Short mmCIF file of C-alpha atoms in Angstrom, two decimals:
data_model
loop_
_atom_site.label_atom_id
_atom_site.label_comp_id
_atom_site.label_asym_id
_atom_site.label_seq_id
_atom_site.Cartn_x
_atom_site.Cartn_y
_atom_site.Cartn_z
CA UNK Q 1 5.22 -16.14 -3.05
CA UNK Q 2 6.56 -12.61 -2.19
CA UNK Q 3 5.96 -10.69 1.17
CA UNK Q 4 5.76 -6.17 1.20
CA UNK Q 5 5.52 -4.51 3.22
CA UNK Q 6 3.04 -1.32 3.54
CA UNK Q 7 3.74 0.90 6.73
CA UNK Q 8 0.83 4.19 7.14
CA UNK Q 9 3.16 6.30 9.99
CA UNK Q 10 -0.28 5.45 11.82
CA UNK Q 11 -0.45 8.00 15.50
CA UNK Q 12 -1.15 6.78 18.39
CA UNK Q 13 -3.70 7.61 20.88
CA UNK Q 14 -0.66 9.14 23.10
CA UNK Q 15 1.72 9.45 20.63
CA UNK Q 16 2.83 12.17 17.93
CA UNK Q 17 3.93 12.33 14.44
CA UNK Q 18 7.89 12.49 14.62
CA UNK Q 19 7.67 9.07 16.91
CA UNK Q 20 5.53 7.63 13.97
CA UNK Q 21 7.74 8.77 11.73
CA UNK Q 22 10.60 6.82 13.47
CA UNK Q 23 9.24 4.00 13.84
CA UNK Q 24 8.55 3.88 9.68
CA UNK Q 25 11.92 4.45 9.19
CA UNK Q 26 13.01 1.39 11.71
CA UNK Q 27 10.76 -0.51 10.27
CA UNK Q 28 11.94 0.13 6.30
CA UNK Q 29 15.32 -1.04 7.75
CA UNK Q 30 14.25 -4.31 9.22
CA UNK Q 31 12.18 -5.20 6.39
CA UNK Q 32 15.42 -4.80 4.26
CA UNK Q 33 17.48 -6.65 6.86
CA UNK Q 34 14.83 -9.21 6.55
CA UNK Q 35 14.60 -9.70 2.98
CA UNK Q 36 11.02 -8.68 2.39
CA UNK Q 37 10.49 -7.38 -1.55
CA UNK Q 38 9.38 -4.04 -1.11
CA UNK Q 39 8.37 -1.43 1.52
CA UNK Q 40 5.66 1.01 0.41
CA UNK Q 41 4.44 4.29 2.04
CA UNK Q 42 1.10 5.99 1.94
CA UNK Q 43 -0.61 9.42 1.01
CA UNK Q 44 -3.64 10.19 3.33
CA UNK Q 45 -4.66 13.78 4.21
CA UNK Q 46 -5.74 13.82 7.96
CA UNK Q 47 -5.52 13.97 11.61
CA UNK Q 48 -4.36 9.88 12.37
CA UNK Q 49 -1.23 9.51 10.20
CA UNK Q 50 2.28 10.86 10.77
CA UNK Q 51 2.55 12.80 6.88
CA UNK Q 52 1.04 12.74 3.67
CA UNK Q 53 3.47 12.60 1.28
CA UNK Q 54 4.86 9.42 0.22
CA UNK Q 55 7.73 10.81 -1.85
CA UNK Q 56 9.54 12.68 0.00
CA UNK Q 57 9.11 9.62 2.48
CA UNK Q 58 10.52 7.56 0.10
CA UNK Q 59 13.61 9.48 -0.57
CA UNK Q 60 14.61 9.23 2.93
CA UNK Q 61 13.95 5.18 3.69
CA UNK Q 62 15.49 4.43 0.44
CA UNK Q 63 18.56 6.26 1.37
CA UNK Q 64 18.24 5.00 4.87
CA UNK Q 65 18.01 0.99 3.10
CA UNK Q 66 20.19 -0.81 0.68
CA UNK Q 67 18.19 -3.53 -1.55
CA UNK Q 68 14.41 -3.54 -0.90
CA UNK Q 69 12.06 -1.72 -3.02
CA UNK Q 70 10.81 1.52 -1.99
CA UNK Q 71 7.45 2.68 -3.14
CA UNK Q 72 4.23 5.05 -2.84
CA UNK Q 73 0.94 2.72 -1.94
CA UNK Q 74 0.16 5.53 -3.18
CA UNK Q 75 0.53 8.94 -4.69
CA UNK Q 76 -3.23 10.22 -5.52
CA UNK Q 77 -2.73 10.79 -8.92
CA UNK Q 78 -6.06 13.18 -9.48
CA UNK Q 79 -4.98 15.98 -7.12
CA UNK Q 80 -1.61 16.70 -8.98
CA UNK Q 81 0.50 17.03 -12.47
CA UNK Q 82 1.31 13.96 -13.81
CA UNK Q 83 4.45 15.84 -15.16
CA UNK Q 84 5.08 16.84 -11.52
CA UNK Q 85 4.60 12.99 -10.17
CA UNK Q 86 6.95 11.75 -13.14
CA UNK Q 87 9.56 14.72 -12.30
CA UNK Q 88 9.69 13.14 -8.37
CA UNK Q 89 9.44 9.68 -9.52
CA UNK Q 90 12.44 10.23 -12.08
CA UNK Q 91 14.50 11.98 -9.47
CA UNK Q 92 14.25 8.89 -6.97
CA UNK Q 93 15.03 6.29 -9.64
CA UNK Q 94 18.14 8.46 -10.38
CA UNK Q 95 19.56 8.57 -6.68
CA UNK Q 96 17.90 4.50 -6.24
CA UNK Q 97 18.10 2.80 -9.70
CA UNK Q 98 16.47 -0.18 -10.06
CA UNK Q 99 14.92 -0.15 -6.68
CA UNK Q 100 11.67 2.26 -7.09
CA UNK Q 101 8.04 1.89 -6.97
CA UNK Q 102 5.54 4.02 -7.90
CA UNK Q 103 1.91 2.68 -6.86
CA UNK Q 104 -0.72 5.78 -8.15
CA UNK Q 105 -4.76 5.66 -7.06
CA UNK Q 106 -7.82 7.66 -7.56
CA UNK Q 107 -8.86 7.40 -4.38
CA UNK Q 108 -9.00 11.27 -2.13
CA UNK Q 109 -6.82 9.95 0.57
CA UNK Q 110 -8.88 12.22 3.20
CA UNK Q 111 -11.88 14.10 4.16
CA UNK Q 112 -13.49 16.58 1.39
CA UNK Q 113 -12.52 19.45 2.76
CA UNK Q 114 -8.63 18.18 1.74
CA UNK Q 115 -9.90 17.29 -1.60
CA UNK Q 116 -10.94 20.33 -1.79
CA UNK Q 117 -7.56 22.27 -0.38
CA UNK Q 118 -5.92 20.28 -2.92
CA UNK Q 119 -7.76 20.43 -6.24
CA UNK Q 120 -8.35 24.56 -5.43
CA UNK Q 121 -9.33 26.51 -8.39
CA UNK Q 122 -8.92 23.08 -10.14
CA UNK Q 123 -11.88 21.47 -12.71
CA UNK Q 124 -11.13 17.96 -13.32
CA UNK Q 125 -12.95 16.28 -15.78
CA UNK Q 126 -14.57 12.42 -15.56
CA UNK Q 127 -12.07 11.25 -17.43
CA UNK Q 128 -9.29 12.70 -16.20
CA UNK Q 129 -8.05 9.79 -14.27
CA UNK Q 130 -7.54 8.08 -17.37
CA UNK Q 131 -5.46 10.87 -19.08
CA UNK Q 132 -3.15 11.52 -16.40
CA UNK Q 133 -1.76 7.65 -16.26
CA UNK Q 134 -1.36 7.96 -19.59
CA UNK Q 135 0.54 11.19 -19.55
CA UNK Q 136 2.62 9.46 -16.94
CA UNK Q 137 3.43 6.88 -18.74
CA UNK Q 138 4.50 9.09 -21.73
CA UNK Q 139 6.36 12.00 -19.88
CA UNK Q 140 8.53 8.10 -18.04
CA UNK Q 141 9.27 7.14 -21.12
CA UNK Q 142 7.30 3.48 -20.61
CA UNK Q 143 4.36 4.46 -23.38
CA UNK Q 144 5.53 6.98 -25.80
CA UNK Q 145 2.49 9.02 -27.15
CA UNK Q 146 4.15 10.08 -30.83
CA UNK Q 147 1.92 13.71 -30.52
CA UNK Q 148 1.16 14.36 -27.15
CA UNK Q 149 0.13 18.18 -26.23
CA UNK Q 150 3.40 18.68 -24.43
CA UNK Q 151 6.03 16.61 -26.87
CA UNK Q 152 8.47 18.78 -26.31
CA UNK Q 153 8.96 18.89 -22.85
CA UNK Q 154 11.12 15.70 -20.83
CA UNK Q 155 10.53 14.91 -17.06
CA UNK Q 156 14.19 15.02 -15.84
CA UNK Q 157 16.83 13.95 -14.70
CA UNK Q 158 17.23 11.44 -17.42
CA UNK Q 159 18.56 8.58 -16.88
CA UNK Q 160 18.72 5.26 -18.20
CA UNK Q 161 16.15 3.17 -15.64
CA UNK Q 162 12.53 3.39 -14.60
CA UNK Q 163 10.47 3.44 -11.91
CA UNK Q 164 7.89 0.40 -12.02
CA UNK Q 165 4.34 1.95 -12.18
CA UNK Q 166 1.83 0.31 -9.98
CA UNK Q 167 -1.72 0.80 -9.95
CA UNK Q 168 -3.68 0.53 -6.56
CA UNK Q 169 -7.43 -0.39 -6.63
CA UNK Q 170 -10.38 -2.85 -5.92
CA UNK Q 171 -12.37 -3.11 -8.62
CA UNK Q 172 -12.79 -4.63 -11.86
CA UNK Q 173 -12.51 -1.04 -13.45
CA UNK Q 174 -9.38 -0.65 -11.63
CA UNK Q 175 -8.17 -4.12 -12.52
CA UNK Q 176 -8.91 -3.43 -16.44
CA UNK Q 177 -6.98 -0.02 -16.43
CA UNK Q 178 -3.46 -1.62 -14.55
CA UNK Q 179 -3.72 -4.23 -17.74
CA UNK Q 180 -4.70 -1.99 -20.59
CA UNK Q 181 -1.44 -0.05 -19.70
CA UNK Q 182 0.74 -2.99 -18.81
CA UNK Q 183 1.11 -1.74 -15.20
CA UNK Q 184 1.53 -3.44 -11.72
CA UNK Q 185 -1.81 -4.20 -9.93
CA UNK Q 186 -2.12 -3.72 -6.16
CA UNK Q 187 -5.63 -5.29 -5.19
CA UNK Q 188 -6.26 -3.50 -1.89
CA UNK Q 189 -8.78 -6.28 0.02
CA UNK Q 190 -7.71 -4.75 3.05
CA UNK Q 191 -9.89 -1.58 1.98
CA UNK Q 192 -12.41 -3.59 -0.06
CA UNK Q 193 -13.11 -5.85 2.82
CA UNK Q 194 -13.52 -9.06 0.47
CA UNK Q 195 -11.43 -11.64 -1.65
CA UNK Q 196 -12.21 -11.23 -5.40
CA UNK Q 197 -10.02 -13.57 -7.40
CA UNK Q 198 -11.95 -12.01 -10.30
CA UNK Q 199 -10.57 -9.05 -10.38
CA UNK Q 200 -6.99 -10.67 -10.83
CA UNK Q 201 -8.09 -12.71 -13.48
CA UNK Q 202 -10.29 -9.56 -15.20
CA UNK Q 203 -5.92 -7.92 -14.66
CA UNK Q 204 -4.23 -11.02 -16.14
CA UNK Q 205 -6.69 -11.95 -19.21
CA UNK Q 206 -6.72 -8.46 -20.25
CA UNK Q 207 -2.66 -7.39 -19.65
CA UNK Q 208 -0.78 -6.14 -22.78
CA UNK Q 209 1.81 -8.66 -22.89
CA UNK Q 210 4.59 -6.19 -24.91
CA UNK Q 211 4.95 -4.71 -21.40
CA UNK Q 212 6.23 -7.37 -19.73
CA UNK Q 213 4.05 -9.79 -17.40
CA UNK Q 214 1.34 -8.96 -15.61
CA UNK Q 215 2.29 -8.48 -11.67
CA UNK Q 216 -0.44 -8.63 -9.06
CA UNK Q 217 0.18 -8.20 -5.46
CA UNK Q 218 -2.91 -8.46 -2.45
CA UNK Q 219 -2.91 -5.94 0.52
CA UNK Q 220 -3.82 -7.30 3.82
CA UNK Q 221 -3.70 -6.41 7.44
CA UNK Q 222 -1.38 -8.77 9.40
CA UNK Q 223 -1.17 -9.40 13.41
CA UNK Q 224 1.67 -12.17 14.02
CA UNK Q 225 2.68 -12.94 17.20
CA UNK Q 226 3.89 -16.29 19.11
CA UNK Q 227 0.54 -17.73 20.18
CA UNK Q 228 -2.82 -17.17 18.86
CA UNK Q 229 -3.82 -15.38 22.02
CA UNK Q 230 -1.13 -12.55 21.33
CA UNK Q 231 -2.28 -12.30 18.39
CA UNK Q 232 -5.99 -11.63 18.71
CA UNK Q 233 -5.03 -9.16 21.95
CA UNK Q 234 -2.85 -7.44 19.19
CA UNK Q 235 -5.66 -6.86 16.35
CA UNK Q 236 -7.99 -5.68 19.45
CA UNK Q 237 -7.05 -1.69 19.26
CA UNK Q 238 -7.28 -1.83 15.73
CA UNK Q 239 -10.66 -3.69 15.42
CA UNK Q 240 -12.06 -1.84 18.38
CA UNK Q 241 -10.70 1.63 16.03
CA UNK Q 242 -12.61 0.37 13.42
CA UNK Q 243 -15.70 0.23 14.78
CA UNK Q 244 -15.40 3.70 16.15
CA UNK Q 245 -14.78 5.01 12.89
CA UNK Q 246 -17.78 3.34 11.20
CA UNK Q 247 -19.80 4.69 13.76
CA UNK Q 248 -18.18 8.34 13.10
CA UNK Q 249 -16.94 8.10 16.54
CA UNK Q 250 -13.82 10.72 16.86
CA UNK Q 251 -10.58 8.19 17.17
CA UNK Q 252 -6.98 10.12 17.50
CA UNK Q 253 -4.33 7.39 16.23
CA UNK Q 254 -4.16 3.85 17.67
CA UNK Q 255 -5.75 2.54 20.61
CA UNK Q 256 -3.88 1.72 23.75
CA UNK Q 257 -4.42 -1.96 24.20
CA UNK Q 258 -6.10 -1.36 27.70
CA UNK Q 259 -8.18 0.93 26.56
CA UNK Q 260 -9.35 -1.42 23.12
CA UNK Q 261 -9.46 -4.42 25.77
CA UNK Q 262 -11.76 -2.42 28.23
CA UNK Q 263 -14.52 -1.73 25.37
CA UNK Q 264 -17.57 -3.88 25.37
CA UNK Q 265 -18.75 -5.07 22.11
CA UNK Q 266 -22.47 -5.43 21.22
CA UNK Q 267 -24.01 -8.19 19.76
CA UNK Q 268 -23.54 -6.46 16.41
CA UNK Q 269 -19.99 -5.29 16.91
CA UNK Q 270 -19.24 -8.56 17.26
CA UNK Q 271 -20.80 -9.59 13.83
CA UNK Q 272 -18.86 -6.95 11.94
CA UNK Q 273 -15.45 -7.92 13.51
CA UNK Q 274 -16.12 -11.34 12.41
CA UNK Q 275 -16.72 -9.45 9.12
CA UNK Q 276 -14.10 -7.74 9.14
CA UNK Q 277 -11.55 -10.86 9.56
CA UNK Q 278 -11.26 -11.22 5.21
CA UNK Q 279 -9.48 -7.77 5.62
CA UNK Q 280 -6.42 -9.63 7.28
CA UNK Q 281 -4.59 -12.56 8.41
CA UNK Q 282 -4.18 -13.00 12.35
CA UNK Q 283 -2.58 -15.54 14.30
CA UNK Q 284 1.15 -17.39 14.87
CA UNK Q 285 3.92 -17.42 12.11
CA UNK Q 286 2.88 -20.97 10.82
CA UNK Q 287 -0.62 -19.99 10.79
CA UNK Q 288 -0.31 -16.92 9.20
CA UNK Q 289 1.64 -18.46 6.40
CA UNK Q 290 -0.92 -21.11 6.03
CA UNK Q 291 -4.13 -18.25 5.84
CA UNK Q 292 -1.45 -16.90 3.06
CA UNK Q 293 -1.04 -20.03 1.36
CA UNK Q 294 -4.32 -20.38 0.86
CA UNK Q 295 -4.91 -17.09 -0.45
CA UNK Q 296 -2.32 -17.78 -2.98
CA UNK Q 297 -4.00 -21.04 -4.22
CA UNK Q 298 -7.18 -18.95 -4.33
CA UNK Q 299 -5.55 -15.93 -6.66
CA UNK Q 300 -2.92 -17.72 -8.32
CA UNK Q 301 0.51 -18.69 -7.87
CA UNK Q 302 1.94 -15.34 -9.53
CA UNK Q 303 0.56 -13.15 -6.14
CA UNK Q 304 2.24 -10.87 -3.98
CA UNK Q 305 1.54 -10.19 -0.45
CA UNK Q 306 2.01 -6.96 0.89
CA UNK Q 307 1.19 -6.84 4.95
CA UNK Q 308 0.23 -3.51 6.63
CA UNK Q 309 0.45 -4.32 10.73
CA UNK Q 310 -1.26 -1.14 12.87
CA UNK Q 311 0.02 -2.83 15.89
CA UNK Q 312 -0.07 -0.30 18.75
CA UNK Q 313 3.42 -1.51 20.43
CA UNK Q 314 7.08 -1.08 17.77
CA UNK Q 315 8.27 -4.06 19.24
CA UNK Q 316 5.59 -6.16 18.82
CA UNK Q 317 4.72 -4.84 15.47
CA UNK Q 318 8.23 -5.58 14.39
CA UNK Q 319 8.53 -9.03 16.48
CA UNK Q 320 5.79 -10.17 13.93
CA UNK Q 321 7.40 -8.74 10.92
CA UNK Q 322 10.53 -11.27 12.17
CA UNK Q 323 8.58 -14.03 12.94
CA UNK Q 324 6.48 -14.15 9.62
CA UNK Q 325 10.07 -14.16 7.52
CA UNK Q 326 11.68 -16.46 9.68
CA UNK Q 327 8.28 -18.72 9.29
CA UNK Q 328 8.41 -18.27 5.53
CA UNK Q 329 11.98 -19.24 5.04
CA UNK Q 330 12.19 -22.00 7.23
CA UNK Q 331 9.08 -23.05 4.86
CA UNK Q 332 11.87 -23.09 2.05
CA UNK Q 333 10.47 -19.95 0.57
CA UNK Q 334 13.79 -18.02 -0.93
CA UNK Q 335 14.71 -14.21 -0.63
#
């Protein structure tokens, strides 16, 4: 078993982007201090995270970091050139070899109105999505195309390592796509909201083995703290967040604990937090590692886990990041 590391640069409800920022950054070097595998940054257009562009993100933590992978969870492949994405992604693995990620999705990462700012005076076709992984693919040098429209051109610089290509999604669709071109697979059940050990077997039956081996890694939320108790008070802001957005309730950032702790939950809030609880694991080191355990029996032994914590307080957020390792390794896990 493996342990990531996703961070979002989530705001807080009294806080501003450059602290968010900061606090990414500390976090990308404790992970590597740490030993987790890989430490992933997002693209979402909008008002509650600290940027929106995961590669330029990237070049600073992996400069700032010496051995864990850094990656995009992800770059939203649909609004941009493929050549473009493989130019960046080239660039990084030249500074970084061997230690770059490149997770892509379909997903708009933000309101419509930023689709639309971003595809302007663009027509993308339905199967566009489909095109542009393979012209990634190609213009990397991982799945040559021997008359693509553009043979003559070469994303630079070029160098003699690649970027690993990850595909983020949570459906079989998705699933049968990452396999077809012998990519990475990133099941995001912290979006989906449910465990599916389907889709990871739709990924795995269907990989094309003369790319390697089929890797498969589950996104969940994670709130770690000493005791139970802490634990639950630290998931409050960000259940008590959720809810608010469901509801289309404005929410700037992360809630202050007091104020998640001082909302009163209906009847029915109450059901969809309970819900909501497949979307994470919650609860002390030894527990949490259990609830992960258990996940791994259910999707196979060949999973990754890659934790996202919106945990209002650093320290905290980062005291569960410790304990968790410390938990795993004392388990005999190896890093």
């Amino acid at each position: 078993m493996k342990l990531s590391i996703l961070d979002q640069s989530r705001l807080k409800e009294d806080g501003n982007a450059a602290e968010a920022l900061q606090e990414t950054v500390r976090l990308a070097e404790l992970a590597d201090q740490l030993g987790y595998e890989r430490f992933w940054v997002s693209e979402h257009h909008g008002a509650s995270l600290g940027h929106s562009s995961p590669e330029l993100m990237m070049a600073h933590l992996a400069s700032r970091t010496s051995r864990i992978r850094i990656g995009s969870g992800g770059v939203m492949l649909s609004h941009y050139s493929a050549y473009k994405v493989a130019e960046n992604a080239r660039l990084l693995e030249a500074l970084h070899p061997g230690r770059i990620d490149i997770g892509i999705g379909r997903a708009p990462g933000g309101m419509p109105a930023a689709k639309r700012a971003l595809q302007e005076h663009k027509i993308v076709p339905e199967d566009w999505y489909d095109r542009q992984i393979r012209d990634l693919l190609h213009y990397l040098d991982i799945k040559k195309e021997e008359k693509h429209r553009f043979g003559e051109i070469k994303a630079m610089p070029d160098v003699k390592t690649v970027p690993a290509v990850w595909l983020l999604g949570g459906s079989a669709g998705s699933a049968g796509l990452a396999a077809y071109y012998g990519m990475g697979f990133a099941y995001a059940q912290f979006i989906r909201g449910e465990k599916d050990a389907a889709v990871l077997d739709i990924y795995r039956q269907a990989f094309q083995h003369e790319a390697g081996k089929p890797q498969a890694l589950i996104s969940l939320f994670l709130f770690c703290a000493a005791t139970h108790a802490q634990a639950e008070a630290l998931a409050k802001s960000h259940e008590v967040a959720s809810l608010l957005q469901e509801q289309g309730r404005p929410v700037n950032g992360m809630l202050r604990p007091d104020t998640a702790a001082a909302y009163k939950l209906s009847p029915y809030e109450k059901e969809r937090l309970q819900d909501n609880r497949a979307t994470m694991v919650i609860g002390t080191p030894a527990e949490v590692l259990q609830q992960l355990e258990e996940l791994q029996n259910y999707y196979g032994a060949d999973v990754e886990f890659m934790l996202t914590s919106p945990v209002y307080e650093e320290q905290a957020r980062q005291e569960g990041f410790k304990l968790l390792m410390e938990a795993y390794q004392q388990r005999g896990y190896s890093v």
